[in-house]
PDB file of C-alpha atoms in Angstrom:
ATOM      1  CA  TYR A   1     -65.718 193.235  90.917  1.00 91.00           C
ATOM      2  CA  ARG A   2     -62.189 192.773  89.579  1.00 90.00           C
ATOM      3  CA  GLU A   3     -60.715 193.219  93.061  1.00 93.00           C
ATOM      4  CA  ALA A   4     -63.419 191.447  95.090  1.00 95.00           C
ATOM      5  CA  LYS A   5     -63.051 187.992  96.588  1.00 96.00           C
ATOM      6  CA  PHE A   6     -66.759 187.649  97.404  1.00 97.00           C
ATOM      7  CA  LEU A   7     -69.992 189.620  97.609  1.00 97.00           C
ATOM      8  CA  CYS A   8     -72.141 189.975 100.732  1.00 96.00           C
ATOM      9  CA  LEU A   9     -75.787 190.687 100.043  1.00 93.00           C
ATOM     10  CA  PRO A  10     -77.605 191.111 103.364  1.00 92.00           C
ATOM     11  CA  SER A  11     -80.875 192.227 101.710  1.00 87.00           C
ATOM     12  CA  ARG A  12     -84.132 191.655 103.509  1.00 84.00           C
ATOM     13  CA  GLU A  13     -86.014 191.975 100.218  1.00 82.00           C
ATOM     14  CA  GLU A  14     -84.637 191.496  96.743  1.00 78.00           C
ATOM     15  CA  GLY A  15     -86.007 191.284  93.233  1.00 75.00           C
ATOM     16  CA  PHE A  16     -84.087 189.456  90.555  1.00 80.00           C
ATOM     17  CA  GLY A  17     -80.748 190.356  92.129  1.00 79.00           C
ATOM     18  CA  MET A  18     -78.780 191.599  89.132  1.00 89.00           C
ATOM     19  CA  VAL A  19     -75.815 192.207  91.430  1.00 93.00           C
ATOM     20  CA  ILE A  20     -75.623 188.430  91.998  1.00 94.00           C
ATOM     21  CA  VAL A  21     -75.548 187.794  88.250  1.00 92.00           C
ATOM     22  CA  GLU A  22     -72.849 190.437  87.822  1.00 94.00           C
ATOM     23  CA  ALA A  23     -70.717 188.984  90.630  1.00 96.00           C
ATOM     24  CA  HIS A  24     -71.069 185.431  89.305  1.00 96.00           C
ATOM     25  CA  ALA A  25     -70.136 186.602  85.801  1.00 95.00           C
ATOM     26  CA  PHE A  26     -66.821 187.686  87.324  1.00 96.00           C
ATOM     27  CA  GLY A  27     -66.519 184.345  89.148  1.00 97.00           C
ATOM     28  CA  ILE A  28     -67.215 185.895  92.543  1.00 97.00           C
ATOM     29  CA  PRO A  29     -69.130 183.804  95.100  1.00 97.00           C
ATOM     30  CA  VAL A  30     -72.078 185.445  96.822  1.00 97.00           C
ATOM     31  CA  LEU A  31     -73.225 185.226 100.425  1.00 97.00           C
ATOM     32  CA  SER A  32     -76.834 186.223 100.978  1.00 95.00           C
ATOM     33  CA  PHE A  33     -79.792 185.725 103.240  1.00 95.00           C
ATOM     34  CA  ASP A  34     -82.058 183.018 101.777  1.00 93.00           C
ATOM     35  CA  ILE A  35     -84.977 185.359 101.279  1.00 90.00           C
ATOM     36  CA  GLU A  36     -88.057 184.443  99.296  1.00 83.00           C
ATOM     37  CA  THR A  37     -87.002 185.775  95.885  1.00 82.00           C
ATOM     38  CA  GLY A  38     -83.741 186.569  94.162  1.00 82.00           C
ATOM     39  CA  PRO A  39     -80.859 184.804  95.883  1.00 91.00           C
ATOM     40  CA  ARG A  40     -82.723 181.508  96.131  1.00 85.00           C
ATOM     41  CA  GLU A  41     -82.991 181.310  92.333  1.00 85.00           C
ATOM     42  CA  LEU A  42     -79.475 182.529  91.591  1.00 92.00           C
ATOM     43  CA  ILE A  43     -77.110 181.145  94.237  1.00 95.00           C
ATOM     44  CA  VAL A  44     -76.938 177.446  93.523  1.00 94.00           C
ATOM     45  CA  GLU A  45     -74.721 174.810  95.125  1.00 93.00           C
ATOM     46  CA  GLY A  46     -71.062 175.678  94.829  1.00 96.00           C
ATOM     47  CA  THR A  47     -71.573 179.346  93.898  1.00 97.00           C
ATOM     48  CA  GLY A  48     -71.781 180.835  97.373  1.00 96.00           C
ATOM     49  CA  PHE A  49     -73.948 180.515 100.448  1.00 96.00           C
ATOM     50  CA  ARG A  50     -77.548 181.260 101.339  1.00 95.00           C
ATOM     51  CA  VAL A  51     -78.113 181.780 105.056  1.00 95.00           C
ATOM     52  CA  GLU A  52     -81.315 181.559 107.093  1.00 94.00           C
ATOM     53  CA  PRO A  53     -82.855 185.044 106.881  1.00 92.00           C
ATOM     54  CA  TYR A  54     -81.666 187.521 109.518  1.00 91.00           C
ATOM     55  CA  ASP A  55     -79.299 185.067 111.234  1.00 96.00           C
ATOM     56  CA  VAL A  56     -76.442 187.557 111.502  1.00 96.00           C
ATOM     57  CA  GLY A  57     -74.216 185.135 113.419  1.00 97.00           C
ATOM     58  CA  LEU A  58     -74.485 182.489 110.720  1.00 97.00           C
ATOM     59  CA  PHE A  59     -73.976 185.155 108.067  1.00 97.00           C
ATOM     60  CA  ALA A  60     -70.727 186.190 109.792  1.00 97.00           C
ATOM     61  CA  ASN A  61     -69.594 182.550 110.061  1.00 97.00           C
ATOM     62  CA  ASN A  62     -70.114 182.103 106.335  1.00 97.00           C
ATOM     63  CA  ILE A  63     -68.034 185.207 105.627  1.00 97.00           C
ATOM     64  CA  LEU A  64     -65.219 183.454 107.478  1.00 97.00           C
ATOM     65  CA  LYS A  65     -65.867 180.264 105.474  1.00 96.00           C
ATOM     66  CA  ILE A  66     -65.290 182.131 102.237  1.00 96.00           C
ATOM     67  CA  ILE A  67     -62.236 183.942 103.580  1.00 96.00           C
ATOM     68  CA  ASP A  68     -60.757 180.628 104.750  1.00 97.00           C
ATOM     69  CA  MET A  69     -61.357 178.739 101.488  1.00 97.00           C
ATOM     70  CA  THR A  70     -58.281 177.100 100.019  1.00 97.00           C
ATOM     71  CA  ASP A  71     -57.154 178.444  96.661  1.00 97.00           C
ATOM     72  CA  PHE A  72     -58.352 175.220  95.037  1.00 98.00           C
ATOM     73  CA  ASP A  73     -61.829 175.425  96.614  1.00 97.00           C
ATOM     74  CA  TYR A  74     -62.106 179.091  95.721  1.00 97.00           C
ATOM     75  CA  GLN A  75     -61.176 178.391  92.091  1.00 97.00           C
ATOM     76  CA  GLN A  76     -63.777 175.596  91.950  1.00 98.00           C
ATOM     77  CA  CYS A  77     -66.386 177.986  93.325  1.00 97.00           C
ATOM     78  CA  SER A  78     -65.362 180.677  90.855  1.00 97.00           C
ATOM     79  CA  VAL A  79     -65.729 178.282  87.913  1.00 97.00           C
ATOM     80  CA  ALA A  80     -69.137 177.158  89.237  1.00 98.00           C
ATOM     81  CA  CYS A  81     -70.234 180.808  89.393  1.00 97.00           C
ATOM     82  CA  LYS A  82     -69.253 181.432  85.779  1.00 96.00           C
ATOM     83  CA  ASN A  83     -70.901 178.187  84.643  1.00 96.00           C
ATOM     84  CA  ASN A  84     -74.083 179.126  86.499  1.00 94.00           C
ATOM     85  CA  MET A  85     -74.259 182.314  84.468  1.00 91.00           C
ATOM     86  CA  LEU A  86     -74.628 180.289  81.265  1.00 90.00           C
ATOM     87  CA  ASN A  87     -78.251 179.887  82.406  1.00 88.00           C
ATOM     88  CA  PHE A  88     -78.615 183.641  81.939  1.00 84.00           C
ATOM     89  CA  SER A  89     -76.849 184.039  78.608  1.00 86.00           C
ATOM     90  CA  LYS A  90     -78.597 185.896  75.823  1.00 89.00           C
ATOM     91  CA  GLU A  91     -79.072 182.648  73.896  1.00 92.00           C
ATOM     92  CA  THR A  92     -80.603 180.820  76.861  1.00 89.00           C
ATOM     93  CA  ILE A  93     -82.966 183.678  77.706  1.00 91.00           C
ATOM     94  CA  LEU A  94     -84.025 184.093  74.054  1.00 93.00           C
ATOM     95  CA  SER A  95     -84.804 180.388  73.757  1.00 93.00           C
ATOM     96  CA  HIS A  96     -87.004 180.611  76.869  1.00 89.00           C
ATOM     97  CA  TRP A  97     -88.848 183.611  75.429  1.00 93.00           C
ATOM     98  CA  LYS A  98     -89.324 181.874  72.085  1.00 93.00           C
ATOM     99  CA  ARG A  99     -91.000 178.959  73.849  1.00 93.00           C
ATOM    100  CA  VAL A 100     -93.274 181.342  75.733  1.00 91.00           C
ATOM    101  CA  LEU A 101     -94.219 183.309  72.639  1.00 88.00           C
TER     102      LEU A 101
END
């Protein structure tokens, strides 16, 4: 993750998508197919791209979008990724569980 500029996740099926959480924790944007579960809940506006499932051409175009981002836009995206992960902090998750229990 320390060397990566972005993560491509071309899964056709995905559970929670821990790899997305890990990438975002490092400030790495994620490109994924917008499949029913996983990426849809984790990749929010400004943290990467969700592409119509199985549209390989659009997936490739979005790879180029990330590669061509200006340094400023990339830094903004990276900060958004890290901020998004606050929703998955230990404190946030524990407070959700406390409400359930």
